[in-house]
Amino acid sequence: MTCRVVVRTGPEVAHYPPGATFGPRTLVDYEFVWLLAGSARWTCDEPDSTRPEPPTRRHLRPGTLLLARPGMRDHFAWDPTRASLHAFVHFRVLEADLDTLGPPETWPISRALTPADPLAALCRYSLWLGRGRARGTQPGTTRTGQNDRTTDVLGFLLDLFVRGPVPADDEGDEIHPYLARLADHLRRTWRGGGTTPLALTEMAAAAGISTGHLSRLFRAEYGIGPVAAIELVRLARSATLLQRSNLTVGAVASACGFANPFHFSRRFRAVYGVPPRTYRTDRGSDDPLAPLTPAGLLPLAHRLLVDDA
């Protein structure tokens, strides 16, 4: 269940000439602000006067989402050399949901919107909903229904902003840089549809290290060698095809880089505990990536199996 909010103003867009300022002002509700162009210096005094602290400051750029709270006294100084543009929405939160989110003074004040971050998409969508042409112009959609959707999206945005989880800026660091380089090479090689196996020497060349270094790195990260690790990923892809395609077992074997159906069946049974045909008929709701979890191979597998180019 998402947070329930009541929108007071917005989502709208404000334009500022170079050097403009705004405030100080004391907020009576919650406000999301996200920069679309330019920059700003944001300064705020916390509302709790029993704990005097230095003012909170943020340098806002496109890709920054700011959440200001009731009682905050803040000030904006916009980019002195170019025009700035930001979106904003004012809202209040129902009391019952404040208990769910925790004390507002513990909430984050700002988050960076990374490319993989759903917060960025929700900001764009809420702004589209806030445009006048989006209200009541969609077939079968009333203005009331459009505004209800705005509050739904904003409630989910607030919940994600406060509680997460959201991808971190350093999410790419989950995979060692050498292994990321190898994964990108494999993904390009497999882009045509077939997950053909690569020799250890070719994998090492793609990673930019020696075969010995690559083997030691795989064993340190995953507890198994590179050939065995990549075979597990290929088998995971084959398990998905068995569940979600009408390909014959032989066609699945070929698509996943196995020399023949007999060899594929033997390797598949060793990992999944049943032959491919039995897996198809009896294991349709199983997680095909389950064998990757014990070795910690999921981040590598997702980088290999999801073509994000």
CSV table of C-alpha atoms in Angstrom, one decimal:
chain,number,residue,atom,x,y,z
A,1,MET,CA,0.0,0.0,0.0
A,2,THR,CA,1.4,3.4,-1.0
A,3,CYS,CA,1.3,6.5,1.1
A,4,ARG,CA,-1.9,8.6,0.9
A,5,VAL,CA,-1.3,12.2,0.1
A,6,VAL,CA,-3.5,15.3,-0.7
A,7,VAL,CA,-2.1,17.5,-3.5
A,8,ARG,CA,-2.4,21.2,-2.7
A,9,THR,CA,-0.5,22.8,-5.7
A,10,GLY,CA,1.1,21.2,-8.8
A,11,PRO,CA,2.8,19.4,-10.2
A,12,GLU,CA,3.8,22.5,-12.1
A,13,VAL,CA,6.9,24.1,-13.5
A,14,ALA,CA,8.6,27.4,-12.5
A,15,HIS,CA,11.0,29.5,-14.6
A,16,TYR,CA,13.6,31.8,-13.2
A,17,PRO,CA,15.9,34.3,-14.9
A,18,PRO,CA,19.6,34.3,-14.0
A,19,GLY,CA,20.4,35.4,-10.4
A,20,ALA,CA,16.8,35.1,-9.1
A,21,THR,CA,16.1,34.3,-5.5
A,22,PHE,CA,13.2,33.0,-3.5
A,23,GLY,CA,12.6,33.2,0.2
A,24,PRO,CA,13.1,33.0,3.0
A,25,ARG,CA,9.7,31.3,3.4
A,26,THR,CA,8.3,29.0,6.0
A,27,LEU,CA,6.6,25.9,4.6
A,28,VAL,CA,3.2,24.9,5.7
A,29,ASP,CA,3.1,21.6,3.8
A,30,TYR,CA,5.5,19.2,2.0
A,31,GLU,CA,7.1,20.1,-1.2
A,32,PHE,CA,9.0,18.1,-3.8
A,33,VAL,CA,11.3,20.1,-6.1
A,34,TRP,CA,13.3,18.7,-8.9
A,35,LEU,CA,15.6,20.7,-11.3
A,36,LEU,CA,15.0,20.5,-15.0
A,37,ALA,CA,17.6,23.1,-16.1
A,38,GLY,CA,20.1,25.4,-14.4
A,39,SER,CA,21.0,25.1,-10.8
A,40,ALA,CA,20.2,26.4,-7.3
A,41,ARG,CA,21.7,26.8,-3.9
A,42,TRP,CA,19.1,25.7,-1.3
A,43,THR,CA,19.5,26.7,2.4
A,44,CYS,CA,17.2,25.6,5.2
A,45,ASP,CA,16.8,26.0,8.9
A,46,GLU,CA,15.4,22.9,10.5
A,47,PRO,CA,12.0,23.4,12.3
A,48,ASP,CA,13.1,21.9,15.6
A,49,SER,CA,14.5,24.9,17.5
A,50,THR,CA,15.3,22.8,20.6
A,51,ARG,CA,18.3,21.3,18.7
A,52,PRO,CA,20.0,24.3,17.1
A,53,GLU,CA,22.1,23.2,14.2
A,54,PRO,CA,23.9,24.9,11.3
A,55,PRO,CA,21.6,25.5,8.3
A,56,THR,CA,21.2,22.6,5.9
A,57,ARG,CA,22.5,23.3,2.4
A,58,ARG,CA,22.1,21.6,-0.9
A,59,HIS,CA,23.5,22.4,-4.4
A,60,LEU,CA,20.6,21.4,-6.7
A,61,ARG,CA,21.2,20.3,-10.3
A,62,PRO,CA,19.1,18.5,-12.9
A,63,GLY,CA,18.9,15.0,-11.5
A,64,THR,CA,18.4,16.1,-7.9
A,65,LEU,CA,15.1,15.5,-6.1
A,66,LEU,CA,14.5,17.6,-3.0
A,67,LEU,CA,11.9,17.1,-0.3
A,68,ALA,CA,11.1,20.0,2.1
A,69,ARG,CA,8.9,19.6,5.1
A,70,PRO,CA,6.4,21.7,7.0
A,71,GLY,CA,8.0,24.2,9.4
A,72,MET,CA,11.2,24.4,7.4
A,73,ARG,CA,12.4,28.0,6.6
A,74,ASP,CA,14.2,27.8,3.3
A,75,HIS,CA,15.8,30.0,0.7
A,76,PHE,CA,16.7,29.4,-3.0
A,77,ALA,CA,19.4,31.3,-4.9
A,78,TRP,CA,19.1,30.4,-8.6
A,79,ASP,CA,22.0,30.0,-11.1
A,80,PRO,CA,23.6,33.5,-11.5
A,81,THR,CA,24.6,33.0,-15.2
A,82,ARG,CA,21.7,31.2,-16.8
A,83,ALA,CA,18.0,30.6,-16.6
A,84,SER,CA,16.8,27.8,-14.3
A,85,LEU,CA,13.7,25.6,-14.5
A,86,HIS,CA,12.3,23.4,-11.9
A,87,ALA,CA,9.2,21.3,-11.2
A,88,PHE,CA,7.4,21.3,-7.9
A,89,VAL,CA,4.4,19.9,-6.1
A,90,HIS,CA,3.0,20.8,-2.7
A,91,PHE,CA,1.1,18.2,-0.7
A,92,ARG,CA,0.2,17.0,2.8
A,93,VAL,CA,0.4,13.5,4.1
A,94,LEU,CA,-2.4,11.7,6.0
A,95,GLU,CA,-1.6,11.2,9.7
A,96,ALA,CA,-1.9,7.4,9.5
A,97,ASP,CA,0.8,7.2,6.8
A,98,LEU,CA,3.2,9.4,8.8
A,99,ASP,CA,3.3,6.5,11.4
A,100,THR,CA,4.2,4.1,8.5
A,101,LEU,CA,7.0,6.4,7.1
A,102,GLY,CA,8.5,7.2,10.5
A,103,PRO,CA,9.3,10.6,12.0
A,104,PRO,CA,9.7,13.2,9.2
A,105,GLU,CA,12.8,14.6,10.7
A,106,THR,CA,14.5,11.3,9.9
A,107,TRP,CA,13.5,11.4,6.2
A,108,PRO,CA,16.1,12.1,3.5
A,109,ILE,CA,16.2,15.7,2.2
A,110,SER,CA,17.5,15.0,-1.2
A,111,ARG,CA,18.2,12.1,-3.5
A,112,ALA,CA,20.2,11.8,-6.8
A,113,LEU,CA,18.0,10.5,-9.6
A,114,THR,CA,20.1,7.9,-11.4
A,115,PRO,CA,19.2,6.5,-14.9
A,116,ALA,CA,18.0,3.2,-13.3
A,117,ASP,CA,16.1,5.0,-10.5
A,118,PRO,CA,12.2,4.7,-10.7
A,119,LEU,CA,12.0,8.1,-8.9
A,120,ALA,CA,13.1,9.9,-12.1
A,121,ALA,CA,10.3,8.1,-14.1
A,122,LEU,CA,7.7,8.9,-11.5
A,123,CYS,CA,8.7,12.6,-11.5
A,124,ARG,CA,8.4,12.8,-15.2
A,125,TYR,CA,5.0,11.0,-15.1
A,126,SER,CA,3.6,13.2,-12.3
A,127,LEU,CA,4.6,16.3,-14.3
A,128,TRP,CA,2.9,15.0,-17.4
A,129,LEU,CA,-0.2,14.3,-15.3
A,130,GLY,CA,-0.1,17.9,-14.0
A,131,ARG,CA,-0.2,19.4,-17.4
A,132,GLY,CA,-3.5,20.9,-18.4
A,133,ARG,CA,-3.7,19.0,-21.6
A,134,ALA,CA,-3.4,15.7,-19.7
A,135,ARG,CA,-6.4,16.4,-17.5
A,136,GLY,CA,-9.6,14.9,-18.9
A,137,THR,CA,-8.3,14.6,-22.5
A,138,GLN,CA,-7.6,10.9,-22.5
A,139,PRO,CA,-10.4,8.8,-23.9
A,140,GLY,CA,-12.6,7.6,-21.0
A,141,THR,CA,-10.6,9.6,-18.4
A,142,THR,CA,-12.2,12.3,-16.3
A,143,ARG,CA,-10.4,15.2,-14.6
A,144,THR,CA,-11.2,13.6,-11.2
A,145,GLY,CA,-9.7,10.3,-12.3
A,146,GLN,CA,-6.6,12.0,-13.7
A,147,ASN,CA,-6.1,13.9,-10.4
A,148,ASP,CA,-6.6,10.6,-8.4
A,149,ARG,CA,-3.8,9.1,-10.5
A,150,THR,CA,-1.6,12.1,-9.6
A,151,THR,CA,-2.1,11.5,-5.9
A,152,ASP,CA,-1.4,7.7,-6.4
A,153,VAL,CA,1.8,8.4,-8.2
A,154,LEU,CA,2.9,11.1,-5.7
A,155,GLY,CA,2.2,8.7,-2.8
A,156,PHE,CA,4.3,6.0,-4.4
A,157,LEU,CA,7.1,8.6,-5.1
A,158,LEU,CA,7.1,9.7,-1.4
A,159,ASP,CA,7.2,6.1,-0.2
A,160,LEU,CA,10.1,5.2,-2.4
A,161,PHE,CA,11.9,8.5,-1.6
A,162,VAL,CA,11.7,7.9,2.2
A,163,ARG,CA,11.8,4.1,2.5
A,164,GLY,CA,13.3,2.8,-0.8
A,165,PRO,CA,14.8,0.7,-1.9
A,166,VAL,CA,16.1,2.7,-4.9
A,167,PRO,CA,19.3,1.9,-6.9
A,168,ALA,CA,22.4,3.6,-5.6
A,169,ASP,CA,24.8,5.7,-7.7
A,170,ASP,CA,27.4,3.0,-7.3
A,171,GLU,CA,25.3,0.0,-8.2
A,172,GLY,CA,27.6,-0.8,-11.1
A,173,ASP,CA,30.3,-1.5,-8.5
A,174,GLU,CA,28.5,-4.7,-7.5
A,175,ILE,CA,30.5,-6.4,-10.3
A,176,HIS,CA,34.3,-6.2,-10.3
A,177,PRO,CA,35.5,-4.0,-13.2
A,178,TYR,CA,37.2,-6.8,-15.0
A,179,LEU,CA,34.1,-9.0,-14.7
A,180,ALA,CA,31.9,-6.2,-15.9
A,181,ARG,CA,34.1,-5.9,-19.0
A,182,LEU,CA,33.8,-9.6,-19.7
A,183,ALA,CA,30.0,-9.5,-19.1
A,184,ASP,CA,29.7,-6.6,-21.6
A,185,HIS,CA,31.7,-8.6,-24.2
A,186,LEU,CA,29.5,-11.7,-23.7
A,187,ARG,CA,26.3,-9.7,-23.9
A,188,ARG,CA,27.5,-8.2,-27.3
A,189,THR,CA,28.4,-11.7,-28.5
A,190,TRP,CA,25.1,-13.2,-27.4
A,191,ARG,CA,23.0,-10.3,-28.8
A,192,GLY,CA,22.1,-12.3,-31.9
A,193,GLY,CA,20.2,-14.8,-29.7
A,194,GLY,CA,22.6,-17.7,-29.1
A,195,THR,CA,24.5,-18.0,-25.8
A,196,THR,CA,27.6,-19.7,-27.3
A,197,PRO,CA,30.3,-20.6,-24.8
A,198,LEU,CA,33.7,-18.9,-25.0
A,199,ALA,CA,37.1,-20.4,-24.4
A,200,LEU,CA,38.8,-19.4,-21.2
A,201,THR,CA,41.5,-17.6,-23.3
A,202,GLU,CA,38.9,-15.5,-25.1
A,203,MET,CA,37.1,-14.6,-21.8
A,204,ALA,CA,40.4,-13.5,-20.3
A,205,ALA,CA,41.2,-11.4,-23.4
A,206,ALA,CA,37.8,-9.8,-23.2
A,207,ALA,CA,38.4,-9.0,-19.5
A,208,GLY,CA,41.9,-7.6,-20.2
A,209,ILE,CA,43.7,-10.0,-17.8
A,210,SER,CA,45.4,-13.3,-17.9
A,211,THR,CA,43.6,-16.6,-17.7
A,212,GLY,CA,45.1,-17.3,-14.3
A,213,HIS,CA,44.0,-13.9,-12.9
A,214,LEU,CA,40.5,-14.4,-14.3
A,215,SER,CA,40.2,-17.8,-12.7
A,216,ARG,CA,41.4,-16.6,-9.4
A,217,LEU,CA,39.0,-13.6,-9.6
A,218,PHE,CA,36.0,-15.9,-10.3
A,219,ARG,CA,36.9,-18.2,-7.5
A,220,ALA,CA,37.3,-15.3,-5.1
A,221,GLU,CA,34.0,-13.7,-6.1
A,222,TYR,CA,31.8,-16.8,-6.8
A,223,GLY,CA,33.6,-19.9,-5.5
A,224,ILE,CA,33.8,-21.5,-9.0
A,225,GLY,CA,35.8,-21.0,-12.2
A,226,PRO,CA,34.7,-18.8,-15.1
A,227,VAL,CA,33.7,-21.6,-17.4
A,228,ALA,CA,31.5,-23.2,-14.8
A,229,ALA,CA,30.0,-19.8,-13.8
A,230,ILE,CA,29.1,-18.9,-17.4
A,231,GLU,CA,27.6,-22.3,-18.0
A,232,LEU,CA,25.3,-21.8,-15.0
A,233,VAL,CA,24.2,-18.5,-16.6
A,234,ARG,CA,23.5,-20.3,-19.9
A,235,LEU,CA,21.6,-23.0,-18.1
A,236,ALA,CA,19.5,-20.3,-16.4
A,237,ARG,CA,18.6,-18.9,-19.8
A,238,SER,CA,17.7,-22.4,-21.1
A,239,ALA,CA,15.4,-22.9,-18.0
A,240,THR,CA,13.6,-19.7,-18.9
A,241,LEU,CA,13.2,-20.9,-22.5
A,242,LEU,CA,11.8,-24.2,-21.4
A,243,GLN,CA,9.2,-22.4,-19.3
A,244,ARG,CA,8.3,-19.7,-21.7
A,245,SER,CA,8.7,-20.9,-25.2
A,246,ASN,CA,7.5,-23.7,-27.5
A,247,LEU,CA,11.0,-24.5,-28.7
A,248,THR,CA,12.0,-28.2,-28.7
A,249,VAL,CA,14.6,-29.3,-26.1
A,250,GLY,CA,17.0,-29.7,-29.0
A,251,ALA,CA,16.4,-26.1,-30.1
A,252,VAL,CA,16.8,-24.8,-26.6
A,253,ALA,CA,20.1,-26.7,-26.3
A,254,SER,CA,21.3,-25.2,-29.5
A,255,ALA,CA,20.2,-21.7,-28.6
A,256,CYS,CA,22.1,-21.9,-25.3
A,257,GLY,CA,25.3,-23.1,-26.8
A,258,PHE,CA,25.3,-26.9,-26.0
A,259,ALA,CA,26.7,-29.3,-28.5
A,260,ASN,CA,23.7,-31.6,-28.6
A,261,PRO,CA,20.5,-32.4,-26.6
A,262,PHE,CA,22.2,-35.3,-24.8
A,263,HIS,CA,25.0,-33.1,-23.4
A,264,PHE,CA,22.5,-30.4,-22.6
A,265,SER,CA,20.2,-32.8,-20.7
A,266,ARG,CA,23.0,-34.2,-18.7
A,267,ARG,CA,24.3,-30.7,-17.6
A,268,PHE,CA,20.8,-29.4,-17.0
A,269,ARG,CA,19.9,-32.4,-14.8
A,270,ALA,CA,23.1,-31.9,-12.8
A,271,VAL,CA,22.1,-28.4,-11.9
A,272,TYR,CA,18.2,-28.4,-11.7
A,273,GLY,CA,17.8,-32.0,-10.5
A,274,VAL,CA,15.4,-33.1,-13.3
A,275,PRO,CA,15.7,-33.5,-17.1
A,276,PRO,CA,14.7,-30.6,-19.3
A,277,ARG,CA,11.4,-32.2,-20.4
A,278,THR,CA,10.4,-32.8,-16.8
A,279,TYR,CA,11.3,-29.2,-15.8
A,280,ARG,CA,9.1,-27.9,-18.6
A,281,THR,CA,6.1,-30.0,-17.6
A,282,ASP,CA,6.4,-29.9,-13.8
A,283,ARG,CA,8.4,-26.8,-12.8
A,284,GLY,CA,6.6,-24.0,-14.7
A,285,SER,CA,6.4,-21.8,-11.6
A,286,ASP,CA,10.0,-22.4,-10.4
A,287,ASP,CA,12.5,-19.5,-10.5
A,288,PRO,CA,14.9,-20.3,-13.4
A,289,LEU,CA,17.6,-18.2,-11.8
A,290,ALA,CA,17.5,-20.1,-8.5
A,291,PRO,CA,20.8,-22.0,-9.0
A,292,LEU,CA,22.7,-18.7,-9.5
A,293,THR,CA,21.8,-17.4,-6.0
A,294,PRO,CA,24.1,-19.6,-3.8
A,295,ALA,CA,27.2,-18.6,-5.8
A,296,GLY,CA,26.2,-14.9,-5.8
A,297,LEU,CA,26.0,-14.9,-9.6
A,298,LEU,CA,22.7,-12.9,-9.9
A,299,PRO,CA,24.4,-9.5,-10.5
A,300,LEU,CA,26.6,-11.0,-13.2
A,301,ALA,CA,23.7,-12.9,-14.7
A,302,HIS,CA,21.5,-9.8,-14.9
A,303,ARG,CA,24.3,-7.9,-16.6
A,304,LEU,CA,24.6,-10.7,-19.1
A,305,LEU,CA,21.0,-11.5,-19.7
A,306,VAL,CA,19.6,-8.0,-19.9
A,307,ASP,CA,20.6,-6.2,-23.0
A,308,ASP,CA,20.5,-2.6,-22.0
A,309,ALA,CA,22.4,-1.2,-24.9
